[in-house]
Coordinates of C-alpha atoms and ligand atoms in Angstrom, one line a residue:
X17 CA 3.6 2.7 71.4
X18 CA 1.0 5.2 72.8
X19 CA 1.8 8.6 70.1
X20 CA 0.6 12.0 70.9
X21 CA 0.2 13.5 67.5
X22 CA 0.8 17.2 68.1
X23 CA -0.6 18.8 64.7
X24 CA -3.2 15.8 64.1
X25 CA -5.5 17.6 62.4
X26 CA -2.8 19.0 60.1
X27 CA -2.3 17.7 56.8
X28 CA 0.5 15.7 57.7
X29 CA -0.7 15.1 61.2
X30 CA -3.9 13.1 59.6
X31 CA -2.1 10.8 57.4
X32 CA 0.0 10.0 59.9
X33 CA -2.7 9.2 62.5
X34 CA -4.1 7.6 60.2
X35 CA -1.0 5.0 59.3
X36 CA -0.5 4.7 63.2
X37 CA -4.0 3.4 63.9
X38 CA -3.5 0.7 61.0
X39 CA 0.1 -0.2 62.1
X40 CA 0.1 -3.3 64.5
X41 CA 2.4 -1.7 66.8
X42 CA 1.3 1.7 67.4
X43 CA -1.9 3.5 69.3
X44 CA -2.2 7.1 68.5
X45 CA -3.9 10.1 70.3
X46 CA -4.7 13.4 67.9
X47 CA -4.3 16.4 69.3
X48 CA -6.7 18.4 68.1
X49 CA -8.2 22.2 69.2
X50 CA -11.6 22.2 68.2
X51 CA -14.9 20.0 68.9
X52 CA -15.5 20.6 65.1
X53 CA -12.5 18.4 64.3
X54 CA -13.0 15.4 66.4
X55 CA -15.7 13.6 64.2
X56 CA -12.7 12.4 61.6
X57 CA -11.2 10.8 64.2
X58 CA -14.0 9.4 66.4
X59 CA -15.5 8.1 62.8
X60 CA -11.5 6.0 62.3
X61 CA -11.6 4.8 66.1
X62 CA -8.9 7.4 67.0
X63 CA -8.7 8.8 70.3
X64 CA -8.4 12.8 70.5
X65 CA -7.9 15.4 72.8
X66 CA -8.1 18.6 72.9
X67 CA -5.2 21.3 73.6
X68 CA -3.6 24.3 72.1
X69 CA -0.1 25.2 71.9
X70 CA -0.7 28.6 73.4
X71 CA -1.5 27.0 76.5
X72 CA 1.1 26.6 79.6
X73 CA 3.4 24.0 79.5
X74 CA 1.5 21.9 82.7
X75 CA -1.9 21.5 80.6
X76 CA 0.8 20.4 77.7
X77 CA 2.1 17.8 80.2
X78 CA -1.3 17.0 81.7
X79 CA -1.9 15.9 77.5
X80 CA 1.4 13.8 77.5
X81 CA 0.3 11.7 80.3
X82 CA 1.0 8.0 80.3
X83 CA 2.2 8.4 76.4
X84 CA 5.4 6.9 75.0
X85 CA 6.3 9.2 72.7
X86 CA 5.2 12.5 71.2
X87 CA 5.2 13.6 67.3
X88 CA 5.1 17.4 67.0
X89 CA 4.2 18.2 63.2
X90 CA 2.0 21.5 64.2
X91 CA 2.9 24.4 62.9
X92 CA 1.2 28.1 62.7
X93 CA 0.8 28.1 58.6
X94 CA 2.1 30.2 55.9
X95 CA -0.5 32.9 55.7
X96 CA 0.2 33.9 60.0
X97 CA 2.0 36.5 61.1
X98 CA 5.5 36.4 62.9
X99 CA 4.2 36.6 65.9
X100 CA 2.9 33.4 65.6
X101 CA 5.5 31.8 64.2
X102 CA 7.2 32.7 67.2
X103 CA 3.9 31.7 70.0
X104 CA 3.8 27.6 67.6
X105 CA 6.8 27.0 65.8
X106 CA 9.4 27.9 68.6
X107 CA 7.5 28.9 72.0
X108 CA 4.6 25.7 71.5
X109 CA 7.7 23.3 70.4
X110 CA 9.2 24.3 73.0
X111 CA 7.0 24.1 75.4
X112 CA 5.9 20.7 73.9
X113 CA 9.1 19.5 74.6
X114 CA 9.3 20.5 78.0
X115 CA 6.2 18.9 79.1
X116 CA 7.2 15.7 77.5
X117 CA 10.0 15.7 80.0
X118 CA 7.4 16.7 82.8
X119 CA 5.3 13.2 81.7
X120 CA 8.4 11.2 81.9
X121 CA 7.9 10.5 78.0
X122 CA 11.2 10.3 76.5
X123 CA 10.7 9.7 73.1
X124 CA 10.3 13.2 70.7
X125 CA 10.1 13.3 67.2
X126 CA 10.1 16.9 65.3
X127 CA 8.9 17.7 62.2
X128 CA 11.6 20.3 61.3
X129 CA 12.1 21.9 58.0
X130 CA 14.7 21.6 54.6
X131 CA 17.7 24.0 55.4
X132 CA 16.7 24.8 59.1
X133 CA 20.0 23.7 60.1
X134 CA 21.8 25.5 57.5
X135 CA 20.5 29.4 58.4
X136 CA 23.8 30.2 59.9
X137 CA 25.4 29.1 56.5
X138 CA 26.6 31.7 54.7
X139 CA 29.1 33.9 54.2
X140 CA 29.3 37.5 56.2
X141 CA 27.6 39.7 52.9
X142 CA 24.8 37.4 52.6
X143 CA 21.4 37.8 54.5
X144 CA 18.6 34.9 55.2
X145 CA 15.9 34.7 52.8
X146 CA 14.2 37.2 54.4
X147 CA 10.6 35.8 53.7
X148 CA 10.9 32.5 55.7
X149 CA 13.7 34.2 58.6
X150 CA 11.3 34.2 60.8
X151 CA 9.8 30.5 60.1
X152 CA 13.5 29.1 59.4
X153 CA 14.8 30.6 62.8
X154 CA 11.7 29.7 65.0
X155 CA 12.3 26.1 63.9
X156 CA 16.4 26.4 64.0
X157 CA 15.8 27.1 67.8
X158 CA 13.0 24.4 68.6
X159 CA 15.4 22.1 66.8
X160 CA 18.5 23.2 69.3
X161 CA 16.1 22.8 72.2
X162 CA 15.4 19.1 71.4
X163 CA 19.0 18.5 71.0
X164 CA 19.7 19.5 74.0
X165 CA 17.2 18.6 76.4
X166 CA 17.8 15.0 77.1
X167 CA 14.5 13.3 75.5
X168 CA 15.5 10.5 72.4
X169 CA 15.1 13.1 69.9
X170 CA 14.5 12.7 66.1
X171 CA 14.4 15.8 63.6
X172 CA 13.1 15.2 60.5
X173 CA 13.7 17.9 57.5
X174 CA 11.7 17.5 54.5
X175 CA 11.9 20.2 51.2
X176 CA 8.8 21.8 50.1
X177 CA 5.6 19.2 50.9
X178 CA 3.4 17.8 48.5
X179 CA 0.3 15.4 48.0
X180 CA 1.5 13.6 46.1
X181 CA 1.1 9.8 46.6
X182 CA 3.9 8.6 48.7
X183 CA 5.5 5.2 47.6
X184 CA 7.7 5.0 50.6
X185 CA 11.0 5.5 48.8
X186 CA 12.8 8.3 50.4
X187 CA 16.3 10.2 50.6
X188 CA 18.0 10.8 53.8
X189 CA 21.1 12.7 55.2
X190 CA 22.6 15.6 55.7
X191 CA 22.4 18.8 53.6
X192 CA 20.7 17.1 50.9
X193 CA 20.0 19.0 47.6
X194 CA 16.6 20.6 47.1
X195 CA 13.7 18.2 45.8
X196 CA 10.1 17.6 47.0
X197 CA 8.8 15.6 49.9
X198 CA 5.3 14.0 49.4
X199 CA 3.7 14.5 52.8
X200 CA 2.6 10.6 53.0
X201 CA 6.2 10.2 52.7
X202 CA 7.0 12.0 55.7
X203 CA 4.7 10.0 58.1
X204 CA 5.6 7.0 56.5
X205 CA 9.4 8.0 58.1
X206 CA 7.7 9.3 61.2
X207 CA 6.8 5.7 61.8
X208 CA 9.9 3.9 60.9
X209 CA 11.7 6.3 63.3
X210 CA 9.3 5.4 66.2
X211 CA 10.5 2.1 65.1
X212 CA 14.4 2.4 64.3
X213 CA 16.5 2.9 66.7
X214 CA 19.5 4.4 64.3
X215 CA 17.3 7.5 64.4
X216 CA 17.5 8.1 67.9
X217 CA 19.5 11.4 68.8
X218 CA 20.0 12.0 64.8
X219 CA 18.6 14.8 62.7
X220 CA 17.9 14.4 59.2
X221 CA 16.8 16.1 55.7
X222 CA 14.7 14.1 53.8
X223 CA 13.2 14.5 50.1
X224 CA 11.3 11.7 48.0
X225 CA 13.7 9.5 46.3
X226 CA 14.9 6.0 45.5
X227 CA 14.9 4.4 48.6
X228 CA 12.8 2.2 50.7
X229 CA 12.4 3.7 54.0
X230 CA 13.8 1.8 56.3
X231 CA 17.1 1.2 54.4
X232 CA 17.6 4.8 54.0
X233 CA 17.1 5.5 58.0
X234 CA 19.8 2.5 58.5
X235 CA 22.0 4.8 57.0
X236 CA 22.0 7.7 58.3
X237 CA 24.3 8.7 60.9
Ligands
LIG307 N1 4.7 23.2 53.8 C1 5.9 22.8 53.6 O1 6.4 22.7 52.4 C2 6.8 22.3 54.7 C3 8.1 21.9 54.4 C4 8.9 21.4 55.4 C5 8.4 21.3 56.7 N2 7.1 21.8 57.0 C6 6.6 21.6 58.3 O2 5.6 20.7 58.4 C7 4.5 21.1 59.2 C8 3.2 20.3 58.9 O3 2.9 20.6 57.6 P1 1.3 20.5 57.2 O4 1.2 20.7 55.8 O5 0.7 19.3 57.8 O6 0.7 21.8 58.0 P2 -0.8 22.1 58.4 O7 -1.7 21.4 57.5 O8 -0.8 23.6 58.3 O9 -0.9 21.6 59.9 C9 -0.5 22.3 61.0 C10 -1.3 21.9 62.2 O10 -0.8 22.7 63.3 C11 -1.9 23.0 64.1 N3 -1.8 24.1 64.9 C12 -1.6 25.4 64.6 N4 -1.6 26.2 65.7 C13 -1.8 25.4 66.7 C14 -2.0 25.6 68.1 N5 -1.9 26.8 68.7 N6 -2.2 24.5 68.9 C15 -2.3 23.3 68.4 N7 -2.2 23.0 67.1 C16 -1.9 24.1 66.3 C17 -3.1 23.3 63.1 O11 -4.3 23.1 63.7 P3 -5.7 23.5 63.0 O12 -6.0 22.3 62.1 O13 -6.7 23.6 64.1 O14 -5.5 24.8 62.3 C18 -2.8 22.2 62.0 O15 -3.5 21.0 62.3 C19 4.5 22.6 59.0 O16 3.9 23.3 60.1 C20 6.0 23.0 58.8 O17 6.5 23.2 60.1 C21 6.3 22.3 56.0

């Protein structure tokens, strides 16, 4: 498959480009915003473009041209402000999405977040952690957009990231409890979901664990 990486230069984003250029079955294309970043790519082979996810949704779908799937795993960063958690985590996922339905891609996989799903949880004298609302809601919305546009959606919620080496033994489901995710783990399950078909129209929480990969997406449902 032809992947737009969305987030490429990310810390995420460049292990999994990386794992996608060594896979057999996979090309990937980094989407990057700066000149600066392209020489990591160029050096691996990798094919970049450049875009920014404050730009309109057409130049988006001008970028998803003749791809087969796009992986979103930007995001605007702990240290922004709310504002731009709102312009990249929900308005530039959102926009992402729609101009993969523009280019006719129909494959989408979302790098969400642990507990995303769960904001709406609690009981009427409770309040969100008010330190992530913004973050948590921004991605709770992005999420519901996927679901419902029409693309073969896959959400992926990992706990807190690491860099830790990733071993490839994951747990997935629903409402997991809290444990870390090593970010090699994650795009080690962002390729076996461009490969498994059980993850198609499924959202997930994920944390490291004692699984091999593919057997824990066989189960989820
Ligand atoms: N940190 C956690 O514990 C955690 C837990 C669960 C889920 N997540 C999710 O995982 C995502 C990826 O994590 P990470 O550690 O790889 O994050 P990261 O290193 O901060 O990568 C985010 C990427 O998004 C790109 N980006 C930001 N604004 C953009 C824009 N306007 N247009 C295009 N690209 C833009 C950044 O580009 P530049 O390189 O140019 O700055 C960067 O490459 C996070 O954003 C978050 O949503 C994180």
């Amino acid at each position: 498959m032809k992947v737009l990486v969305i987030g490429a230069n990310g810390k995420v984003g460049k292990i999994l480009v990386d794992k996608l250029q060594n896979s057999k079955n996979h090309t990937p294309i980094a989407m990057i915003r700066k000149e600066s970043q392209q020489d990591f790519f160029s050096r691996k082979g990798i094919s970049t473009i450049i875009g920014d996810l404050e730009s309109s949704i057409s130049s988006l779908a001008n970028m998803s041209q003749q791809v087969d799937a796009v992986v979103f795993v930007a995001g605007s960063g702990g240290h922004t402000d709310t504002d731009k958690t709102i312009q990249i985590d929900l308005d530039g996922a959102v926009k992402s999405i729609e101009a993969a339905k523009q280019a006719g891609v129909n494959r989408f996989i979302m790098l969400s977040g642990m507990y995303v799903d769960r904001i709406h949880d609690f009981e009427d004298d409770t309040k969100i952690d008010t330190a992530l609302a913004p973050y948590s809601i921004a991605k709770f919305y992005a999420d519901e957009w996927l679901k419902n546009s029409g693309l073969n959606y896959t959400i992926i919620r990992p706990s807190h990231l690491t860099d830790e080496h990733g071993y490839g033994k994951i747990i997935a489901g629903d409402k997991l409890d809290y444990h870390t995710t090593s970010r090699e783990n994650v795009a080690l399950t962002i390729l076996n979901s461009l490969e498994n078909e059980n993850t198609i129209n499924k959202s997930f929480d994920m944390t490291d664990g004692e699984f091999e990969i593919e057997y824990a997406l066989n189960k989820i449902n």
